Amino acid sequence: MSYLSRRSLLQLAGGVAALPFTSGLTGGALAATPGTLTIAYNVNVPSFDPTVGLSAVNPTIQSIYQAVFDPYIGQAPDLSFKPGLLTKWGWNEDRSKITMDVRKGATWHDGSPVTPEDVVWSLTRAADPKGGNPIQFVWSKVGNYKIEGNTITGDVLEFEPTLFKWMAFLTGYILPKAYFEKVGAEGFEKAPIGSGPYKVDAFERNAFLRLKAHPGYWGGKPAFETVVFKFITDPTSRVAEMESGGSDLTFEIPYEEFDRLKAKPGLAGQTKPVSDIAMIFITDIDPMLDRNVRLAAHHAIDKKAIVDRLLKGYGVPISTLEAPGYAAFDPSIKVAYDPQLAKSLLAKSGYSPDKPVKFTIQTTRGFKPKDFEMIQAIVGMWRKVGIDANIEIYEIAKHFELRARHALAPAAFYNWGNAIGDPSTSTGFAMFGPSPHCAWKGKDLVERIGPLWGEKDEAKRIAGYKAVDKYIAEEGEVIPLFQYVQPIIHKKGLKVVSQSNGMILPQLVTPA
C-alpha cells in the first residue's frame, strides 16, 4: 500500500456509543470514605470502548481507560516501555515478521483468562477499516497471525516503525473476545469489562464513574479498593472540590490556584513537564492560504510572556510540534517573537492595524489551565499588528468532531498529547493531510511526510522529520506554543506518581 493510498484508510469511522447504564448514587454518597480515592477529573467519559470513535484518540481520557483496560505494552512514568499483557515483543532480523508473548495468569474482570486469542482478535478488529478504530492504518500493517502456546507471530504487511510504541498508546488496548462477541458493542457499553486493575462499578453520564479493585489483577491489587472519578469540567469547581474536601486529588487547575492550594494545611502539590504541548492548528482555508498571514500570526505571539504571566512560569516555549524529550526535538529551529516582522508581512498582503485581516479562532475554556485567557492574550497581541480575530468557545468533544470533518475555524487552539514522544505521533499525525487529526491538508506536507511513515532507517527517519519541522516553521503551517507543566493537587497523606505522559493513574496512587 503506498502512502498516498492512505486517505481511504485514515477516515475516522464510527461514532461515540451511548452509555445507558447509571447508578442511583447521590452526590452525598460520593463523599470521601476510607478505602476510597476520589479524583476531580476534567473531562467526561463519552464511550467505554477505548479502541473506536472520537474518544479513543483523546489523550485526556486515557487515565480512565488504563485503570480499566490493559494496553498491550506498559509504560513507566518516564515514558520508557515495560511489559503489559505482552511480556516480550519484537521483529525478526529483516523485519518481515513480529513475535509477541502473552502474559500467563492474567484474567478479565469476569474471572475468565486473558488468552492469545483475545490479543489476535483485538489486533484484527483494530485493523478492520470498517471497525471504527481511528489508528486503523497502524494496526492494518500486520496480519496473518499464528498462535503457538502463549506466543503469537504475525506477518509484516507494511513496515511501521512505531508499531510497538503504539501498543502502549491510543487505542492500544486488549478487549475480551468471547464477552464482546456475546454482548455486542451496545452491551459492552452498558457493562464494559477489561483486565486492568479496576472494574466498572457504577456510572452516571456527566456526573461520575465509580470503580472497584479487580482482585485477580496480574499486577497486584491497587492500594484503594474504590476509585471515584467526578467529572468536573470547570477548573474553579475542581479547586472548590479540593478546598471542601470533596475530592482527594485534582489536576489541570490555574497555576495561581495551584500555588495557593499547595500552601494550605492538609494539601500538597507537585508539577512536572509532560508530553503534552499547546498549539494552534492552522486550517488550509482563507485567509490562512496566505503565507504572510500565517507567519505574521506566529511572529506576533510572545510565548515567553504568556508562560510567565498567565502560567506563572509553568511551561516551556517551543517552535515546533516536538517538545524537549521527543525523539526529533531540534532546538535550532526557532520562530522568534517579532511584532515588527509580523507587521511587515501583513503589509505585503495589504493588511495593517487600521485595515486588519479577520478570522475566527476556536478554543476550549477551562479544559487546560488558562486556555481561554491565553487565547485572549494572543488575540490582543494579534490586534497590535493587524489581525482581528474573533474568539469562539467550544467543548473539547466539539473540537474532535470538527477536526474529523475538516471543519475547524482558520485557527483552533488544542493541546496535543504524544505519550510515546515519536515525531510520527506529533508532526506526523497532526500535519499529514490524509490523517483525520490534521487541519492543514496541503499537498506540500503529504509529499514530505508520506515517505517517512515506512522508513526503516531510524536515523534517516528522525532526520526527515526534523527537516519537515523546519519547513513547517518556515511556512507557518501550525503555531506551536509551549510544552505543558502539569499541576497536581492532592491531600497530604497521599503519594501520587507523576507520569510524563500526563496521565493520572489511580492504580499508582498510594497512602504515603
XYZ file of C-alpha atoms in Angstrom:
512
model
C 0.000 0.000 0.000
C 1.532 3.350 -0.958
C 1.401 6.234 1.456
C -0.795 8.190 -0.963
C -3.461 5.494 -0.726
C -3.818 6.100 2.987
C -6.608 8.593 2.593
C -9.281 5.912 2.330
C -7.902 4.225 5.420
C -7.445 7.352 7.521
C -11.085 8.384 7.659
C -12.361 8.362 11.190
C -15.100 5.787 11.283
C -17.754 5.198 13.857
C -19.436 7.439 16.380
C -19.363 7.584 20.129
C -21.530 4.906 21.670
C -24.279 5.696 24.147
C -23.730 4.998 27.827
C -27.105 3.966 29.176
C -26.202 2.361 32.499
C -26.451 4.604 35.541
C -26.414 4.434 39.298
C -28.793 5.738 41.916
C -25.895 7.254 43.846
C -26.422 10.799 45.026
C -23.738 13.418 45.417
C -23.649 12.705 49.138
C -22.933 9.055 48.506
C -19.813 10.141 46.662
C -18.278 11.813 49.693
C -14.783 10.628 50.598
C -14.798 7.420 52.647
C -11.994 5.188 53.956
C -10.556 2.999 51.215
C -11.893 5.339 48.534
C -9.856 7.622 46.293
C -11.900 10.458 44.788
C -10.490 12.313 41.782
C -11.942 15.572 40.472
C -11.455 14.913 36.749
C -11.523 17.462 33.950
C -13.348 15.543 31.206
C -16.313 13.204 30.866
C -16.170 9.665 29.513
C -18.144 9.547 26.260
C -17.517 5.869 25.467
C -16.286 2.728 27.198
C -14.711 1.171 24.129
C -11.151 2.568 24.197
C -10.431 1.434 20.632
C -13.078 3.095 18.432
C -14.554 6.507 17.778
C -13.533 10.031 18.637
C -12.851 9.420 22.331
C -10.246 6.757 21.534
C -7.790 9.436 20.383
C -8.468 11.859 23.246
C -5.318 11.653 25.404
C -7.100 13.109 28.436
C -9.402 10.110 28.798
C -6.620 7.528 28.762
C -6.113 7.699 32.539
C -9.562 6.196 32.977
C -9.110 3.690 30.167
C -5.799 2.482 31.627
C -7.451 1.966 35.011
C -9.977 -0.416 33.432
C -8.181 -1.880 30.422
C -4.663 -3.158 29.870
C -2.584 -1.903 26.961
C -0.588 -4.457 25.022
C 2.627 -2.880 26.337
C 3.006 -0.811 29.502
C 4.803 2.475 30.078
C 6.871 3.627 33.023
C 6.465 7.175 34.387
C 9.438 8.333 32.247
C 7.748 7.070 29.019
C 10.025 4.016 28.724
C 8.257 0.802 27.780
C 7.678 -2.196 30.025
C 5.747 -5.468 29.860
C 1.965 -5.267 29.959
C -0.239 -8.095 28.759
C 2.626 -8.730 26.364
C 5.777 -9.795 28.183
C 8.024 -9.893 25.081
C 7.729 -8.373 21.624
C 9.877 -7.613 18.603
C 10.654 -8.019 14.899
C 12.729 -10.693 13.225
C 16.024 -9.674 11.612
C 14.636 -8.466 8.271
C 11.520 -7.053 9.953
C 9.176 -9.207 7.927
C 7.552 -10.800 10.989
C 6.669 -9.882 14.569
C 6.633 -12.088 17.656
C 4.700 -11.454 20.879
C 4.497 -13.455 24.107
C 1.240 -13.132 26.060
C 1.315 -12.944 29.841
C 0.149 -16.084 31.630
C -2.261 -15.817 34.547
C -4.000 -12.532 33.631
C -7.793 -12.536 33.959
C -10.708 -10.483 32.741
C -12.969 -8.802 35.263
C -15.443 -11.703 34.935
C -12.717 -14.114 36.032
C -12.071 -15.713 32.640
C -8.438 -15.917 31.451
C -6.823 -13.471 29.045
C -5.688 -15.568 26.074
C -3.594 -15.140 22.928
C -6.890 -15.428 21.045
C -8.025 -12.213 22.762
C -4.868 -10.460 21.574
C -5.219 -11.643 17.976
C -8.935 -10.751 17.946
C -8.218 -7.279 19.318
C -5.473 -6.607 16.765
C -7.561 -7.969 13.893
C -10.566 -5.886 14.941
C -8.371 -2.782 15.208
C -7.061 -3.400 11.675
C -10.547 -3.645 10.126
C -11.146 -0.492 8.034
C -14.865 -0.784 8.887
C -14.253 -1.276 12.605
C -14.012 2.379 13.591
C -10.501 2.365 15.059
C -9.003 5.789 14.259
C -5.477 4.308 14.248
C -6.546 1.501 11.909
C -3.816 2.469 9.463
C -1.206 1.392 12.042
C -2.846 -1.874 13.094
C -3.565 -2.926 9.490
C 0.142 -3.235 8.735
C 0.419 -6.621 10.457
C -1.697 -9.722 9.834
C -1.793 -13.479 9.228
C -1.379 -14.187 12.941
C -0.497 -17.631 14.223
C -0.719 -18.824 17.828
C 1.520 -21.433 19.385
C 1.072 -21.755 23.129
C 1.352 -18.227 24.502
C 3.404 -16.979 21.548
C 1.883 -15.075 18.630
C 3.604 -14.485 15.304
C 2.385 -12.216 12.535
C 3.452 -11.114 9.061
C 4.538 -7.523 8.490
C 2.353 -6.422 5.578
C 3.906 -2.950 5.541
C 6.667 -1.841 7.870
C 5.544 0.548 10.615
C 8.500 1.772 12.717
C 6.291 2.785 15.650
C 4.077 -0.318 15.766
C 5.167 -1.450 19.224
C 5.172 2.108 20.550
C 1.507 2.382 19.546
C 0.805 -0.731 21.612
C 1.309 1.470 24.679
C -0.644 4.435 23.320
C -4.029 5.449 21.892
C -6.359 2.527 21.004
C -3.635 0.050 22.069
C -5.911 -1.953 24.371
C -6.828 -5.632 24.512
C -10.536 -6.424 24.808
C -12.236 -9.747 25.716
C -13.164 -11.604 22.523
C -15.757 -14.025 23.931
C -17.516 -11.433 26.102
C -17.598 -8.763 23.382
C -18.960 -11.200 20.795
C -21.582 -12.352 23.293
C -22.920 -8.917 24.293
C -22.033 -6.870 21.210
C -20.890 -3.263 21.059
C -24.040 -1.950 22.720
C -23.869 -4.493 25.511
C -20.222 -3.694 26.077
C -21.089 -0.017 26.560
C -23.671 -0.992 29.176
C -21.335 -3.304 31.067
C -17.689 -2.997 29.983
C -15.054 -5.376 31.268
C -11.304 -5.266 30.896
C -8.296 -6.865 32.551
C -6.992 -3.724 34.255
C -6.553 -3.009 37.975
C -10.112 -1.665 38.341
C -13.517 -2.739 37.099
C -16.514 -0.512 36.416
C -18.977 -0.491 39.314
C -21.293 2.450 38.601
C -21.552 5.243 36.098
C -23.685 8.331 35.632
C -23.174 10.310 32.468
C -21.643 13.747 33.051
C -21.509 13.074 36.797
C -19.189 10.295 37.960
C -17.617 6.900 37.385
C -17.049 4.524 40.291
C -14.521 1.718 40.020
C -13.785 -1.268 42.270
C -10.433 -3.035 42.535
C -10.056 -6.143 40.370
C -8.994 -8.833 42.870
C -7.450 -11.009 40.149
C -5.320 -8.279 38.619
C -1.983 -9.692 37.464
C -0.092 -6.590 38.608
C -1.221 -6.836 42.216
C -4.179 -5.286 43.971
C -4.125 -1.451 43.980
C -3.948 0.460 47.265
C -7.522 1.797 47.075
C -10.484 -0.570 46.918
C -12.730 2.096 45.383
C -11.944 4.942 42.991
C -14.448 7.648 42.089
C -13.869 9.947 39.126
C -16.043 13.028 39.492
C -16.474 14.703 36.119
C -15.916 18.386 36.836
C -15.016 20.237 33.667
C -14.869 23.682 35.285
C -11.439 24.327 36.881
C -12.899 26.678 39.512
C -15.182 23.888 40.645
C -12.249 21.481 40.828
C -10.447 23.955 43.081
C -13.572 24.156 45.277
C -13.667 20.353 45.450
C -10.203 20.297 46.966
C -10.904 23.123 49.403
C -14.117 21.498 50.609
C -12.508 18.065 50.968
C -14.944 16.581 48.447
C -12.089 15.139 46.384
C -8.671 13.782 47.252
C -6.866 14.762 44.063
C -7.241 17.024 41.050
C -5.123 18.486 38.261
C -5.222 20.950 35.364
C -6.146 23.945 37.504
C -4.955 27.558 37.110
C -1.370 27.866 38.266
C -2.076 30.693 40.694
C -4.659 28.425 42.333
C -2.120 25.617 42.358
C 0.371 27.851 44.182
C -2.313 28.925 46.647
C -3.706 25.446 47.340
C -0.366 23.705 47.817
C 0.382 26.116 50.666
C -2.827 25.260 52.523
C -2.746 22.880 55.510
C -3.666 19.358 54.528
C -2.857 19.791 50.838
C 0.256 19.185 48.745
C 1.199 19.980 45.164
C 3.577 18.738 42.523
C 4.413 19.755 38.953
C 6.202 18.013 36.119
C 6.759 18.780 32.420
C 4.586 16.360 30.488
C 4.469 15.189 26.894
C 1.511 17.467 26.053
C 2.015 20.646 24.074
C -0.214 23.670 23.472
C -0.663 24.569 19.826
C -2.858 26.443 17.390
C -3.988 24.434 14.388
C -3.965 26.362 11.119
C -6.631 25.223 8.647
C -5.882 25.486 4.935
C -8.730 27.896 4.183
C -8.875 31.676 3.698
C -7.208 33.761 4.969
C -4.648 31.130 6.083
C -3.808 30.251 2.497
C -1.781 33.486 2.622
C 1.717 32.608 3.897
C 2.230 36.180 5.117
C -0.835 35.942 7.361
C 0.246 32.587 8.800
C 3.770 33.709 9.576
C 2.614 37.047 10.967
C 0.238 35.254 13.321
C 3.175 33.202 14.637
C 5.752 36.003 14.909
C 3.251 38.229 16.757
C 2.924 35.845 19.748
C 5.137 36.443 22.771
C 5.149 32.873 24.099
C 7.513 33.606 26.975
C 5.239 36.384 28.232
C 2.256 34.037 28.123
C 4.117 31.356 30.092
C 5.499 33.851 32.619
C 2.368 35.931 33.161
C -0.525 33.550 32.671
C 1.100 30.239 33.600
C 3.342 31.547 36.394
C 6.380 30.194 34.574
C 4.951 26.658 34.358
C 5.634 25.945 30.690
C 8.406 25.592 28.091
C 8.029 27.714 24.891
C 8.508 25.700 21.680
C 8.777 26.457 17.955
C 7.880 23.032 16.519
C 5.493 20.241 17.438
C 8.414 18.403 19.033
C 8.882 19.153 22.730
C 12.092 18.626 24.713
C 12.345 14.888 25.259
C 10.747 13.942 21.924
C 12.929 11.893 19.597
C 13.022 14.593 16.879
C 13.281 17.705 19.063
C 15.580 20.201 17.321
C 16.367 23.298 19.438
C 17.958 25.025 16.433
C 14.536 25.564 14.822
C 13.207 28.865 16.138
C 10.337 31.178 15.276
C 11.119 34.442 17.030
C 8.698 36.831 18.656
C 8.986 39.773 16.273
C 5.916 42.026 16.032
C 7.634 44.375 13.573
C 8.279 41.458 11.223
C 4.635 40.435 11.662
C 3.514 43.939 10.653
C 5.736 43.972 7.572
C 4.499 40.535 6.484
C 0.879 41.655 6.805
C 1.641 44.892 4.959
C 2.840 42.850 1.966
C -0.677 41.402 1.777
C -2.376 44.767 2.275
C -3.209 44.464 5.974
C -2.460 46.798 8.879
C -3.838 47.655 12.342
C -6.209 50.062 10.570
C -7.165 47.506 7.936
C -6.798 44.141 9.717
C -7.180 40.653 8.363
C -10.125 38.965 10.080
C -10.765 35.345 11.046
C -12.110 33.173 13.877
C -10.016 31.284 16.423
C -11.635 28.481 18.406
C -10.657 27.489 21.937
C -11.718 25.484 24.945
C -12.365 27.264 28.243
C -11.155 25.583 31.425
C -10.089 22.359 29.750
C -6.429 23.263 30.250
C -5.084 25.892 32.682
C -5.718 29.396 31.332
C -6.611 28.139 27.837
C -9.239 30.816 27.168
C -7.221 33.566 28.835
C -4.214 32.560 26.761
C -6.160 32.918 23.528
C -7.480 36.267 24.737
C -3.876 37.403 25.236
C -2.850 36.126 21.795
C -5.779 37.906 20.154
C -4.614 41.081 21.891
C -1.094 40.593 20.516
C -2.524 39.981 17.053
C -4.623 43.129 17.189
C -1.486 45.254 17.568
C -0.006 44.005 14.284
C -3.120 43.941 12.102
C -5.035 40.743 12.888
C -8.611 40.989 14.134
C -9.554 37.542 15.464
C -12.950 36.584 16.847
C -12.901 34.025 19.681
C -15.327 31.097 19.559
C -15.526 28.812 22.620
C -16.253 25.111 22.256
C -16.041 21.886 24.257
C -13.160 19.542 23.505
C -15.573 16.962 22.057
C -16.689 19.562 19.508
C -13.066 20.129 18.509
C -12.661 16.435 17.706
C -15.881 16.411 15.701
C -14.926 19.480 13.668
C -11.372 18.298 13.110
C -12.543 14.916 11.840
C -14.802 16.719 9.323
C -12.061 19.180 8.356
C -14.381 21.938 9.581
C -12.260 23.795 12.140
C -12.018 27.592 12.014
C -8.925 29.104 10.334
C -7.208 28.895 13.750
C -8.041 26.482 16.575
C -6.338 26.025 19.939
C -5.598 22.457 21.023
C -3.368 20.517 23.388
C -1.567 17.686 21.576
C -0.579 14.640 23.609
C 2.332 12.488 22.478
C 2.906 9.917 25.170
C 5.420 7.974 23.079
C 7.489 11.016 22.063
C 7.770 9.915 18.435
C 7.679 12.519 15.630
C 5.149 10.460 13.691
C 2.702 10.889 16.558
C 3.252 14.638 16.745
C 4.236 16.212 13.424
C 3.165 13.119 11.503
C -0.448 12.769 12.551
C -1.012 16.485 13.191
C 0.276 17.653 9.802
C -0.156 14.759 7.296
C -3.151 15.676 5.146
C -4.921 12.292 4.981
C -4.818 11.991 8.794
C -8.188 12.683 10.484
C -6.231 14.529 13.184
C -4.830 17.076 10.730
C -6.111 20.593 9.949
C -3.536 21.583 7.307
C -4.260 19.335 4.325
C -1.655 20.799 1.978
C -0.059 18.602 -0.665
C 3.328 20.024 0.328
C 3.310 18.119 3.621
C 1.719 14.975 2.187
C 4.726 14.687 -0.125
C 7.261 15.418 2.624
C 5.797 13.287 5.423
C 4.474 10.419 3.312
C 7.804 8.623 2.685
C 8.731 8.810 6.380
C 5.922 6.532 7.545
C 7.681 3.378 6.411
C 11.328 4.484 6.671
C 13.324 1.565 8.124
C 16.497 3.581 8.746
C 15.752 5.166 12.123
C 18.400 7.897 11.868
C 17.136 8.859 8.423
C 13.523 8.858 9.671
C 14.275 11.201 12.572
C 16.363 13.497 10.344
C 13.488 13.527 7.870
C 11.047 14.704 10.498
C 13.438 17.428 11.646
C 13.578 18.673 8.059
C 9.778 18.651 7.903
C 9.575 20.590 11.179
C 11.957 23.213 9.770
C 9.865 23.545 6.612
C 6.622 23.881 8.604
C 8.174 26.605 10.767
C 9.320 28.494 7.673
C 5.863 28.215 6.106
C 3.828 28.909 9.245
C 1.512 25.930 8.798
C 0.959 25.407 12.526
C 1.646 27.527 15.614
C 3.290 25.540 18.441
C 3.100 27.432 21.743
C 4.698 25.583 24.667
C 5.194 22.286 26.475
C 2.854 21.889 29.403
C 3.831 21.523 33.034
C 1.067 19.599 34.769
C -0.160 20.882 38.153
C -1.414 18.189 40.551
C -3.005 18.975 43.919
C -3.728 16.207 46.416
C -4.391 15.658 50.073
C -1.367 15.174 52.260
C -1.063 11.544 53.157
C -1.213 10.508 49.503
C 1.676 9.616 47.242
C 0.946 10.400 43.589
C 3.301 9.139 40.893
C 3.632 11.813 38.198
C 3.552 10.466 34.659
C 5.441 12.157 31.835
C 2.506 11.316 29.584
C 0.236 13.412 31.824
C -1.964 10.532 32.964
C -3.318 10.399 36.497
C -3.390 6.667 37.182
C -5.333 5.720 40.332
C -3.517 2.378 40.494
C -0.301 4.315 41.185
C -1.761 6.431 43.992
C -0.955 5.097 47.447
C -1.165 6.252 51.078
C 2.104 7.995 51.925
